XYZ file of C-alpha atoms in Angstrom:
403
model
C 150.381 -56.807 198.537
C 153.998 -55.653 198.090
C 154.860 -52.361 196.444
C 156.710 -54.098 193.613
C 153.771 -56.341 192.807
C 151.268 -53.500 193.023
C 153.404 -51.333 190.763
C 153.774 -54.070 188.174
C 150.012 -54.458 187.962
C 149.678 -50.751 187.153
C 152.007 -50.949 184.161
C 151.525 -52.220 180.642
C 154.024 -54.722 179.257
C 156.961 -52.343 178.879
C 160.614 -53.146 179.397
C 162.386 -50.066 180.841
C 165.751 -51.575 179.885
C 164.857 -51.855 176.191
C 166.791 -49.328 174.166
C 165.380 -48.946 170.667
C 166.884 -46.892 167.823
C 165.644 -43.324 167.600
C 162.125 -43.262 166.229
C 161.499 -41.393 162.970
C 159.879 -38.018 163.378
C 156.145 -37.951 162.774
C 154.950 -36.049 159.726
C 153.394 -32.623 160.190
C 150.026 -34.093 159.162
C 150.182 -36.749 161.897
C 151.294 -34.236 164.543
C 148.551 -31.777 163.640
C 145.973 -34.574 163.632
C 147.036 -35.577 167.142
C 146.940 -31.986 168.359
C 143.487 -31.465 166.895
C 142.113 -34.682 168.316
C 139.793 -34.700 171.279
C 141.949 -37.411 172.849
C 144.875 -35.054 173.363
C 142.664 -32.562 175.222
C 141.273 -35.159 177.600
C 142.356 -35.777 181.179
C 145.023 -38.381 181.886
C 142.381 -40.902 182.948
C 141.466 -41.408 179.305
C 144.215 -44.054 179.537
C 143.210 -47.111 181.615
C 146.515 -47.311 183.514
C 145.821 -43.868 185.011
C 142.368 -44.753 186.365
C 143.179 -46.581 189.604
C 146.181 -45.027 191.317
C 147.985 -46.836 194.124
C 148.544 -45.194 197.511
C 152.210 -44.400 196.760
C 151.272 -42.490 193.615
C 148.459 -40.641 195.365
C 150.632 -39.511 198.276
C 153.438 -38.290 196.007
C 150.979 -36.487 193.715
C 149.248 -34.777 196.629
C 152.563 -33.595 198.053
C 153.517 -31.910 194.765
C 150.051 -30.807 193.601
C 149.910 -27.321 195.263
C 152.726 -26.147 192.963
C 151.224 -27.608 189.757
C 149.354 -25.137 187.543
C 147.514 -25.179 184.240
C 148.326 -22.699 181.506
C 146.758 -21.536 178.289
C 148.292 -19.354 175.613
C 146.516 -17.229 173.033
C 147.553 -15.286 169.946
C 145.558 -13.278 167.443
C 144.856 -16.572 165.669
C 143.279 -18.115 168.754
C 144.327 -20.672 171.367
C 147.879 -21.977 170.927
C 148.044 -24.553 173.714
C 146.452 -25.636 176.967
C 149.147 -27.246 179.103
C 150.652 -27.571 182.591
C 153.576 -26.182 184.568
C 155.156 -26.085 188.008
C 156.025 -23.185 190.319
C 159.736 -23.409 191.197
C 160.523 -20.182 193.066
C 159.153 -17.031 194.666
C 160.770 -13.597 194.743
C 158.661 -11.327 196.917
C 155.218 -11.414 195.280
C 156.489 -12.792 191.954
C 156.614 -16.502 191.161
C 158.279 -18.421 188.323
C 156.511 -21.257 186.503
C 158.547 -23.738 184.464
C 156.700 -25.222 181.503
C 157.174 -26.321 177.899
C 158.072 -23.816 175.177
C 155.266 -25.386 173.127
C 153.142 -22.804 174.922
C 154.750 -20.111 172.746
C 154.810 -21.824 169.367
C 152.448 -20.835 166.591
C 149.859 -23.427 165.705
C 150.700 -23.177 162.001
C 154.482 -23.329 162.426
C 155.740 -25.165 165.483
C 159.238 -23.661 165.383
C 158.233 -20.010 165.460
C 157.057 -18.167 168.530
C 153.660 -16.500 168.304
C 153.622 -12.702 168.235
C 151.896 -10.986 171.144
C 151.308 -14.238 173.022
C 148.987 -13.907 175.989
C 149.486 -16.457 178.775
C 146.970 -17.222 181.510
C 148.043 -19.280 184.542
C 145.433 -21.140 186.611
C 146.345 -22.095 190.183
C 145.123 -25.183 191.996
C 142.425 -23.047 193.629
C 141.101 -22.064 190.203
C 142.374 -18.523 190.558
C 143.637 -17.098 187.252
C 146.690 -14.846 186.850
C 148.253 -13.151 183.851
C 151.598 -14.647 182.890
C 154.625 -12.804 181.557
C 157.072 -14.623 179.284
C 160.375 -14.336 181.137
C 162.613 -16.721 179.155
C 162.427 -19.639 176.746
C 164.564 -22.091 174.789
C 163.182 -24.149 171.915
C 166.026 -26.693 171.842
C 165.345 -27.730 175.440
C 161.640 -26.980 174.843
C 161.362 -25.064 178.093
C 159.945 -21.700 179.140
C 159.784 -19.642 182.315
C 156.578 -17.707 182.963
C 156.416 -15.003 185.645
C 153.227 -14.419 187.593
C 152.434 -11.950 190.352
C 150.256 -12.638 193.370
C 149.401 -10.767 196.560
C 150.708 -13.763 198.558
C 153.591 -16.167 198.111
C 152.577 -19.287 196.219
C 153.590 -22.873 197.080
C 156.739 -24.003 195.270
C 157.849 -27.478 194.246
C 160.656 -29.418 195.858
C 163.318 -29.974 193.183
C 165.923 -32.721 193.390
C 168.946 -33.245 191.140
C 169.019 -36.500 189.199
C 171.971 -38.869 189.375
C 172.251 -41.507 186.662
C 175.727 -42.791 187.555
C 174.878 -46.452 188.056
C 177.706 -48.881 188.624
C 178.021 -52.158 186.718
C 180.120 -53.571 189.553
C 179.007 -57.239 189.876
C 180.035 -57.180 193.548
C 177.380 -54.622 194.423
C 173.815 -55.920 194.463
C 170.840 -53.607 193.880
C 169.138 -52.293 196.972
C 165.659 -50.810 196.599
C 165.836 -47.293 198.059
C 162.972 -45.829 196.059
C 161.009 -44.973 199.198
C 163.909 -43.394 201.091
C 163.973 -39.558 201.017
C 167.026 -37.952 199.420
C 168.504 -34.669 200.576
C 169.988 -33.174 197.419
C 170.039 -35.856 194.719
C 168.021 -38.815 193.495
C 169.518 -41.945 191.970
C 167.408 -42.896 188.958
C 167.568 -46.468 187.650
C 165.579 -47.862 184.700
C 162.430 -49.420 186.135
C 162.154 -46.901 188.983
C 158.647 -45.550 189.522
C 158.004 -41.984 188.334
C 154.796 -39.951 188.029
C 153.841 -37.342 185.440
C 151.604 -34.599 186.836
C 149.394 -32.095 185.079
C 146.485 -29.817 185.826
C 143.344 -29.736 183.716
C 141.552 -26.557 182.653
C 138.010 -26.209 183.978
C 137.742 -27.954 186.316
C 141.285 -27.376 187.543
C 141.840 -30.964 188.643
C 145.239 -32.494 189.328
C 146.106 -35.369 186.971
C 148.617 -38.138 187.600
C 150.113 -40.735 185.249
C 152.333 -43.370 186.914
C 155.068 -45.062 184.942
C 158.707 -46.103 184.964
C 161.971 -44.481 183.975
C 163.239 -46.044 180.740
C 166.447 -45.933 178.699
C 164.439 -45.892 175.470
C 165.088 -43.044 173.029
C 162.614 -40.420 171.867
C 161.898 -38.647 168.590
C 163.258 -35.242 169.606
C 166.674 -33.900 168.582
C 167.513 -32.763 172.111
C 170.085 -35.305 173.359
C 169.483 -34.352 176.997
C 165.952 -35.783 177.111
C 165.128 -38.917 179.096
C 162.101 -41.186 178.742
C 159.354 -42.514 181.011
C 156.468 -44.901 180.308
C 153.858 -42.465 181.685
C 150.862 -41.842 179.412
C 149.832 -38.175 179.344
C 147.697 -35.984 177.110
C 148.401 -32.539 175.686
C 147.148 -30.928 178.888
C 150.105 -32.461 180.725
C 152.832 -31.060 178.474
C 155.131 -28.878 180.580
C 154.001 -30.442 183.854
C 156.451 -31.917 186.367
C 157.741 -35.460 186.500
C 158.118 -36.482 190.140
C 159.527 -39.386 192.134
C 157.698 -41.254 194.894
C 158.871 -38.636 197.400
C 156.882 -35.957 195.543
C 160.095 -34.268 194.358
C 160.325 -32.798 190.845
C 162.955 -34.567 188.733
C 161.970 -33.338 185.255
C 159.658 -31.373 182.961
C 157.325 -33.505 180.811
C 157.053 -33.403 177.026
C 154.799 -35.510 174.849
C 156.395 -38.166 172.662
C 153.497 -39.999 171.087
C 152.954 -43.129 173.166
C 155.094 -42.283 176.205
C 156.589 -39.231 177.911
C 159.934 -37.604 177.210
C 161.234 -35.348 179.952
C 163.982 -32.794 180.448
C 165.926 -33.614 183.645
C 165.525 -30.912 186.268
C 169.340 -30.655 186.371
C 169.348 -29.214 182.844
C 166.244 -27.088 183.392
C 167.714 -25.590 186.574
C 171.081 -24.861 184.936
C 169.299 -23.157 182.049
C 167.219 -21.011 184.424
C 170.188 -20.063 186.609
C 172.169 -19.134 183.487
C 169.353 -16.916 182.315
C 169.080 -15.127 185.668
C 172.828 -14.521 185.824
C 172.913 -13.251 182.244
C 169.880 -11.034 182.820
C 171.426 -9.300 185.835
C 174.475 -8.293 183.796
C 172.534 -6.665 180.974
C 170.600 -3.464 180.887
C 166.868 -3.525 180.289
C 167.112 -2.491 176.661
C 169.487 -5.322 175.782
C 167.467 -7.771 177.840
C 164.507 -7.137 175.595
C 166.590 -8.061 172.597
C 165.307 -11.494 171.572
C 168.815 -12.833 170.938
C 169.794 -12.345 174.558
C 167.185 -14.847 175.661
C 168.952 -17.718 173.940
C 171.844 -19.807 175.164
C 174.804 -20.941 173.075
C 174.202 -24.670 172.988
C 177.142 -27.093 172.900
C 177.526 -29.675 170.160
C 180.029 -32.514 170.547
C 179.216 -34.277 167.295
C 178.557 -37.646 168.874
C 175.841 -39.707 170.496
C 176.496 -41.544 173.741
C 174.815 -43.536 176.471
C 175.533 -44.692 180.008
C 177.822 -47.679 180.398
C 175.124 -49.584 182.303
C 172.773 -49.379 179.302
C 174.894 -51.382 176.879
C 174.430 -55.141 176.302
C 176.038 -57.276 179.003
C 178.464 -58.928 176.555
C 179.992 -55.537 175.728
C 180.069 -54.495 179.382
C 181.961 -57.699 180.183
C 184.652 -56.906 177.607
C 185.189 -53.439 179.040
C 185.355 -54.685 182.641
C 187.783 -57.449 181.654
C 190.071 -54.882 180.045
C 189.589 -52.124 182.632
C 188.352 -53.723 185.895
C 188.340 -50.380 187.747
C 185.964 -48.716 185.257
C 182.462 -49.507 186.477
C 180.760 -46.231 185.527
C 181.089 -44.032 182.488
C 179.699 -42.941 179.143
C 180.157 -45.000 176.004
C 180.116 -43.472 172.521
C 177.341 -44.840 170.305
C 177.993 -42.797 167.186
C 180.445 -40.194 165.910
C 179.122 -37.708 163.376
C 181.354 -37.496 160.270
C 183.134 -34.153 160.021
C 182.371 -33.255 163.638
C 184.743 -32.027 166.328
C 184.511 -35.467 167.970
C 185.790 -37.126 164.786
C 188.542 -34.523 164.445
C 189.616 -35.247 168.020
C 189.936 -38.958 167.242
C 186.971 -40.178 169.278
C 185.610 -43.495 167.996
C 182.521 -45.629 168.369
C 182.830 -47.750 171.514
C 185.126 -45.354 173.382
C 184.364 -44.955 177.073
C 184.572 -41.313 178.191
C 185.894 -41.110 181.744
C 186.970 -37.456 181.922
C 185.893 -34.238 180.201
C 187.443 -30.784 180.686
C 189.228 -31.953 183.825
C 186.102 -33.429 185.424
C 185.569 -37.115 186.100
C 182.616 -38.436 184.075
C 180.476 -41.252 185.460
C 177.168 -40.644 183.656
C 175.504 -39.069 180.656
C 174.050 -36.252 182.757
C 177.502 -35.421 184.087
C 178.794 -35.213 180.507
C 175.960 -32.856 179.538
C 176.605 -30.682 182.577
C 180.350 -30.564 181.839
C 179.774 -29.123 178.366
C 177.798 -26.223 179.841
C 179.444 -22.849 179.052
C 182.240 -24.600 177.149
C 181.125 -23.533 173.637
C 184.101 -22.404 171.584
C 186.654 -23.812 174.034
C 189.227 -26.534 173.482
C 188.952 -29.194 176.186
C 190.764 -32.406 177.029
C 188.755 -35.621 176.794
C 190.062 -38.841 178.343
C 188.729 -42.072 176.869
C 189.313 -45.782 177.255
C 189.458 -48.037 174.214
C 189.522 -51.825 174.410
C 192.238 -51.942 171.730
C 194.544 -49.843 173.948
C 196.074 -50.728 177.286
C 195.681 -47.306 178.906
C 193.670 -44.087 178.699
C 193.887 -41.827 175.667
C 194.044 -38.061 176.207
C 192.399 -36.256 173.305
C 191.768 -32.578 172.624
C 188.537 -31.364 171.086
C 186.687 -28.104 170.503
C 183.139 -27.790 171.804
C 181.251 -26.386 168.829
C 178.032 -24.426 168.982
C 174.943 -26.305 167.887
C 173.302 -24.821 164.779
C 169.939 -23.101 165.308
C 166.856 -25.222 164.810
C 165.650 -25.023 161.218
C 162.138 -23.798 160.557
C 159.857 -26.617 159.556
């Protein structure tokens, strides 16, 4: 049986190229009901599609599993969350675990961190270690937990995602999903991905196969991608891997399927934190404000050029035959810096702050550390014959409101 056929039999009827409007946020009552339900605290195999894993999924999961841990957080009120994480680096006898910031949020108010949170990290061997909260960011929903061991722990292999897919009709798709990549991984809707988690007692590895999708999720974070993997609460914060066993994202729960933060963004956030930390004294480091990053806000929503309907793609290629990759503007927020700059719905962004833009991830990465700066944005518009050079200010995103 071919890989493609075997993979298709493991999936429910789900079109990874279907791009639905953003789903409305669930009410607090629905969210709390889900979190209190026994279903959410089950292993992944509570879902039928996770019961019988193919050999490709098993091999990838086993390659990554030594670095996958389970975590539990406690406050004075009791257990906050039981979730998963992945070890990404070692420094001497200290290791860093990336996970979801849900681990730190109070049960009664999901946007406030719990006071005096105690974190326990369980390794694949079942050994338990105390975790120290090193850094966190609630917008990206990510946290770094430091643990100390008498020996170096196994770390995950991370690979940068590339979502710059050409719409060039002269280039046919070649399936390279089983070919190892050295530093980056080209991710196309429909590509196989696997969400991993580790259960608490017994400390079993869990795997949920699925596909990368261009569907949207309910979260406000524009940098999140989607996959059709079905996980439970215990898998929140665990790694999303490719068929090479490389980590490409950090999993979040989004009701039916799995939202994930690309490892590109998670790595940039962590590197920023480490650089910032080294330049501050210990007293200022302990100041809660210094743990947070100034997040950019462009005042628009966009998607990759390859994700738009083919009739629109044809119009753009007819007008600009050399533009086969890029980011197209879906929506401009009234009163935003994007509107002030003259950016319009349907514009194709091809350059930002002097950097060529071929994908949504590249646009996100280009806004990094640009808050407060005026940058040049080059766009193409089908009503114009040539590129438009616009100037816009990258505003700071407002803090998340308490719910």
